[in-house]
Short mmCIF file of N, CA and C in Angstrom, two decimals:
data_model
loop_
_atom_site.label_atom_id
_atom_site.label_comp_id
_atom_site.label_asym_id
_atom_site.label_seq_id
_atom_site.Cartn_x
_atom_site.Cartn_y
_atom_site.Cartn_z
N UNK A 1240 113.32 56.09 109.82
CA UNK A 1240 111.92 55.84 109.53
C UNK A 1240 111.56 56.25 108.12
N UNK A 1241 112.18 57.06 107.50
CA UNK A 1241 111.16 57.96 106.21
C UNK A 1241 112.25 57.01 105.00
N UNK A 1242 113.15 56.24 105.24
CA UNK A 1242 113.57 55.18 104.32
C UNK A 1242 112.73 54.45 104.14
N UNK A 1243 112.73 53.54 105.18
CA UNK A 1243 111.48 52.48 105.47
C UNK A 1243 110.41 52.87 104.82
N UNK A 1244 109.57 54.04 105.21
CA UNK A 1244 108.44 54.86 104.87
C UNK A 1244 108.36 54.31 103.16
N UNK A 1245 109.49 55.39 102.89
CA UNK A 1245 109.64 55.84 101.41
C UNK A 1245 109.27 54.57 100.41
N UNK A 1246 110.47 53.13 100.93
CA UNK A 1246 110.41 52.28 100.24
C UNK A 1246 109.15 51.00 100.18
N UNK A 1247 108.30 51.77 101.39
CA UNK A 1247 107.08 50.65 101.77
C UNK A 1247 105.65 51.40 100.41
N UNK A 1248 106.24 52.75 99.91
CA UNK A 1248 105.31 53.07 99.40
C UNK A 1248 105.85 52.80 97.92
N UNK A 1249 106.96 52.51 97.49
CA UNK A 1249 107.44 52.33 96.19
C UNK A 1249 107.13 50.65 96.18
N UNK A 1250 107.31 49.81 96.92
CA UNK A 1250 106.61 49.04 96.93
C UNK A 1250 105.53 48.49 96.60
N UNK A 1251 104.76 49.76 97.21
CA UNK A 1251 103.08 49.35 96.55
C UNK A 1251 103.11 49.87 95.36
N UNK A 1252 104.12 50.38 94.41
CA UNK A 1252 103.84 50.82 92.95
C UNK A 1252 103.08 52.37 93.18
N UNK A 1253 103.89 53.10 94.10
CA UNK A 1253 102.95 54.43 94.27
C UNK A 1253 104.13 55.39 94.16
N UNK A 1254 104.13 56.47 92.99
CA UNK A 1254 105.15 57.26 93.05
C UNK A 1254 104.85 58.05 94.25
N UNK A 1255 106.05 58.67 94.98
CA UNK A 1255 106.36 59.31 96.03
C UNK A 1255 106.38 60.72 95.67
N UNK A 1256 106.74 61.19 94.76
CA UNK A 1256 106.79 62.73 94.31
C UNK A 1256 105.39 63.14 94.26
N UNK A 1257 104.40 62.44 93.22
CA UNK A 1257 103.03 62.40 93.34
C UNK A 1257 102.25 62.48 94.87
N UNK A 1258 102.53 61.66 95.82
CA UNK A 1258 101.78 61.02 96.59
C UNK A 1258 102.28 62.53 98.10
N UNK A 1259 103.45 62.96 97.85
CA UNK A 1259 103.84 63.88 98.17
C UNK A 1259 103.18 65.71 98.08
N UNK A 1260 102.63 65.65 96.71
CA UNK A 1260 102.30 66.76 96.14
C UNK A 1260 100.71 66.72 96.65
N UNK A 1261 100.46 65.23 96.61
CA UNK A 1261 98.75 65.60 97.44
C UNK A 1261 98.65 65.93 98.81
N UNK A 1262 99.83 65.25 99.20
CA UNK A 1262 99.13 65.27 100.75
C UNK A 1262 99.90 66.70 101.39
N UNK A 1263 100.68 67.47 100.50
CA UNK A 1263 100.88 68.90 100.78
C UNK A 1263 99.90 69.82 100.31
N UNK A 1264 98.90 69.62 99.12
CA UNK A 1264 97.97 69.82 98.83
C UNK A 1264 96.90 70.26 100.06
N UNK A 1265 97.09 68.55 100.20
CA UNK A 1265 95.63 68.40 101.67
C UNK A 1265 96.03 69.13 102.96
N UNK A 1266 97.73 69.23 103.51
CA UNK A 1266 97.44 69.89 104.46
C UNK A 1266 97.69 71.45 103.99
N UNK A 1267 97.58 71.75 103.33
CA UNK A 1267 97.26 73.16 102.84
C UNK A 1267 95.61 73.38 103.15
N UNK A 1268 95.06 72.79 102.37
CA UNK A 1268 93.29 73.03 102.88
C UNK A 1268 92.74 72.71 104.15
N UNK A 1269 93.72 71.74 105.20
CA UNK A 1269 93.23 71.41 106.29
C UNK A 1269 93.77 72.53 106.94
N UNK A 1270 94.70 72.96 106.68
CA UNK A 1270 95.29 74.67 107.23
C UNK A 1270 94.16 75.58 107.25
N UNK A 1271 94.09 75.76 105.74
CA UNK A 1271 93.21 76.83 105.75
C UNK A 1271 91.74 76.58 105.93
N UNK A 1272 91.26 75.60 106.80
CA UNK A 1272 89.66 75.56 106.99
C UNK A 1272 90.10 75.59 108.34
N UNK A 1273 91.11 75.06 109.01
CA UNK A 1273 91.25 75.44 110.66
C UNK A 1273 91.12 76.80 111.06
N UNK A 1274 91.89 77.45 109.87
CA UNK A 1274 91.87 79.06 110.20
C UNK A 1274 90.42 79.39 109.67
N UNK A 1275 89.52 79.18 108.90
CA UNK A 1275 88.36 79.63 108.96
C UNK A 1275 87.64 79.22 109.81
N UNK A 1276 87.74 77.98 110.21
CA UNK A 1276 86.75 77.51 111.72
C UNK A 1276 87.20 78.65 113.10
N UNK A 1277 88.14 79.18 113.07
CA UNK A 1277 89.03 80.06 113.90
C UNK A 1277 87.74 81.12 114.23
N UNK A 1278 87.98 81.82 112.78
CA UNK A 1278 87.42 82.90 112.58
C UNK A 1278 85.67 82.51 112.51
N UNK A 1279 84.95 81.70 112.72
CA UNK A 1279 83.97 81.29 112.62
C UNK A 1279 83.54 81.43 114.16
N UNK A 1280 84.42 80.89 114.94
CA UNK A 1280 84.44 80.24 116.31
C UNK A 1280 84.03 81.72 117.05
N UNK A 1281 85.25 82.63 116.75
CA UNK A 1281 85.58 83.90 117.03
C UNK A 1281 84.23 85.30 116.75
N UNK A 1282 83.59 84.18 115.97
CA UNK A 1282 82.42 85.66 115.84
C UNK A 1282 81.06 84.94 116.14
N UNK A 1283 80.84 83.89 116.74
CA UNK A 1283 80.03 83.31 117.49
C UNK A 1283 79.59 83.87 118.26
N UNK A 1284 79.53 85.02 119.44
CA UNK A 1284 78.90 85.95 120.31
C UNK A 1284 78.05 85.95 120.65
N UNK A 1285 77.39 86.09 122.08
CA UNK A 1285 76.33 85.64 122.27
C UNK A 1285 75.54 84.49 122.35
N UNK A 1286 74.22 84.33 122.86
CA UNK A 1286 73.12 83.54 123.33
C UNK A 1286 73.24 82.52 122.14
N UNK A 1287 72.78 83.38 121.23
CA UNK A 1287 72.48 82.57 120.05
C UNK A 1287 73.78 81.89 119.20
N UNK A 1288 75.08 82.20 119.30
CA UNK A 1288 76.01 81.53 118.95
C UNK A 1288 76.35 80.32 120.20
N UNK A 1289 76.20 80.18 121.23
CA UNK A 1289 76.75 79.49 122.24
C UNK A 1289 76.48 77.61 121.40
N UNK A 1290 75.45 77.63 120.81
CA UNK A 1290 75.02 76.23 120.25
C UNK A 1290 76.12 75.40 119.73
N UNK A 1291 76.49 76.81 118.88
CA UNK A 1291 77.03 76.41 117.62
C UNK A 1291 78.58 75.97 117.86
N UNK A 1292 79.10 77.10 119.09
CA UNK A 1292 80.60 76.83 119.53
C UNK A 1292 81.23 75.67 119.56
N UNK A 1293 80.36 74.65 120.39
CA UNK A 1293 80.87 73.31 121.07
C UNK A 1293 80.80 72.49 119.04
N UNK A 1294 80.16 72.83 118.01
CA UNK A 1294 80.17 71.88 117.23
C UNK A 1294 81.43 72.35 115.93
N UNK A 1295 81.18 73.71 116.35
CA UNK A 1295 82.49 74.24 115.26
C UNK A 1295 83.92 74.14 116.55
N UNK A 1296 84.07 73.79 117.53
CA UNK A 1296 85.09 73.55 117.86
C UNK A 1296 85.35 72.22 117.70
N UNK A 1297 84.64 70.84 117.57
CA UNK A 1297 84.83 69.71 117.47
C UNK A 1297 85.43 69.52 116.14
N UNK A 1298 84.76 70.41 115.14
CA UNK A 1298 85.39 70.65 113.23
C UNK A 1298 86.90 71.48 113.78
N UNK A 1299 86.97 72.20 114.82
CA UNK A 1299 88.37 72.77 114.00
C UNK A 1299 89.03 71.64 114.61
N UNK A 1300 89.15 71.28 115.56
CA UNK A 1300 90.02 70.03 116.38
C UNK A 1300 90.29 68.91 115.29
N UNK A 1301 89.01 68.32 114.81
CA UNK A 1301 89.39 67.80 113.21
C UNK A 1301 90.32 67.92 112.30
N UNK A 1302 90.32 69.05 112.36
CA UNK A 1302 90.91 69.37 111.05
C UNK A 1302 92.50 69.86 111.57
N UNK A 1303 92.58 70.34 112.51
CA UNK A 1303 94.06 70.40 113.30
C UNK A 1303 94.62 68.59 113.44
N UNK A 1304 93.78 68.23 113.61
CA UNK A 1304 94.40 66.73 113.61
C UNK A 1304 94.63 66.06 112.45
N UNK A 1305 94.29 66.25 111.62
CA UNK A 1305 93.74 65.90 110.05
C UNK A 1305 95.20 66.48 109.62
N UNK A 1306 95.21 67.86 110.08
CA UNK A 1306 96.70 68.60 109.56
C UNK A 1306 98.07 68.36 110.38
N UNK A 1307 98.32 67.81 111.00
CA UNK A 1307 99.28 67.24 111.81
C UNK A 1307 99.70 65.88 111.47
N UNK A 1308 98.73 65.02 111.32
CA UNK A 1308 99.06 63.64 110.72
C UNK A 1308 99.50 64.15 109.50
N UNK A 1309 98.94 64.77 108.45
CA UNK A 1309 99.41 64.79 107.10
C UNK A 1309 100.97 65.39 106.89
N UNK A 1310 101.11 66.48 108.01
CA UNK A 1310 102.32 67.15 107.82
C UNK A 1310 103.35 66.38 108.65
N UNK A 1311 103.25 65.35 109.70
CA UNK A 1311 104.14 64.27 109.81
C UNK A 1311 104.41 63.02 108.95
N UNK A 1312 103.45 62.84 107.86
CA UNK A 1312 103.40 61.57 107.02
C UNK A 1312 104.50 62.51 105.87
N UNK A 1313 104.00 63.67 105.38
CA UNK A 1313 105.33 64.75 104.74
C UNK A 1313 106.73 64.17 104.99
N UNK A 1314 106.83 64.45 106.00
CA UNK A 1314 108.17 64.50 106.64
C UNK A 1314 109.10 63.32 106.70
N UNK A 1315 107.98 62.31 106.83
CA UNK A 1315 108.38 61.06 107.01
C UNK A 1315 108.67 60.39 105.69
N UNK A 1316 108.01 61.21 104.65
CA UNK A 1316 108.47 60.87 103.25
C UNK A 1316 109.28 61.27 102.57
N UNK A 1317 110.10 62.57 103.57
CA UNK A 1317 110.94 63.40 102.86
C UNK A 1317 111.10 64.33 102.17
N UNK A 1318 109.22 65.30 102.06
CA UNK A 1318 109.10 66.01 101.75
C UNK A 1318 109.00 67.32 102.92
N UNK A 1319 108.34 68.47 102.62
CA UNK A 1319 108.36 69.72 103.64
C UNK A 1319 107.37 70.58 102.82
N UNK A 1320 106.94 70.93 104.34
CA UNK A 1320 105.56 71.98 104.02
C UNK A 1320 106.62 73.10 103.30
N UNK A 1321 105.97 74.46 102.87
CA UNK A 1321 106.38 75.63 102.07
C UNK A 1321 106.25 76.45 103.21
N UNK A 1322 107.47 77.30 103.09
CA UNK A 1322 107.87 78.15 104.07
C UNK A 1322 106.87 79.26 103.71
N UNK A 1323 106.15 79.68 102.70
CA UNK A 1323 105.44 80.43 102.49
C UNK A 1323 103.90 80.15 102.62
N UNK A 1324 103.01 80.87 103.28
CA UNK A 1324 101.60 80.13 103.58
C UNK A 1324 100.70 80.70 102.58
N UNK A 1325 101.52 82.31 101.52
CA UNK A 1325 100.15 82.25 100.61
C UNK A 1325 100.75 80.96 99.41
N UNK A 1326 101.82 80.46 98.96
CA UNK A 1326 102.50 79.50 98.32
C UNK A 1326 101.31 78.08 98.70
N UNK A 1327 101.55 78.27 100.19
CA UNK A 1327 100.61 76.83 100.80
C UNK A 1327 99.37 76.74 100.40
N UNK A 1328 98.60 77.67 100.65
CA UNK A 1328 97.38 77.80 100.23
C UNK A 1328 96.95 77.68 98.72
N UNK A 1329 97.97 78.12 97.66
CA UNK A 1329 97.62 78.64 96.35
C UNK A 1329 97.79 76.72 95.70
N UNK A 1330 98.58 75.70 96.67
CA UNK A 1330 98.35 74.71 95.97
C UNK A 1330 97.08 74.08 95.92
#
């Protein structure tokens, strides 16, 4: 598959090293806003947070999905997330 992949995007005249570096980029920030929706979710407490739960859980689910597609489209291009997550984040 990540041949195919690779050569359907050289095709369209789109470097792969480039196109690579964003979308490790993006799931770096879709990482790290899942983990802040986490911690968002997590200090919700109470009456007055109950509103808010059901709409910041629909954002982190987003964004877990958002980060899963991107880090299989990675893979499929032949690139790889960074074994390091402050590395991940700092892109």
């Amino acid at each position: 598959m990540s041949k195919f992949a690779i050569k359907m995007i050289q095709d369209a005249g789109i470097n792969v090293d480039e196109l690579l570096k964003l979308l490790i980029t993006n799931a770096g920030s879709e990482m790290s806003t899942y983990y802040h929706y986490n911690l968002l979710r997590s200090n919700l407490i109470g009456i007055e947070g109950e509103g808010l739960k059901e709409i910041v859980d629909i954002a982190k689910t987003e964004d877990r999905n958002h980060y899963e597609a991107l880090s299989t489209r990675i893979y499929e291009l032949g690139g790889e997330l960074p074994d390091d997550l402050t590395t991940f984040y700092e892109n």
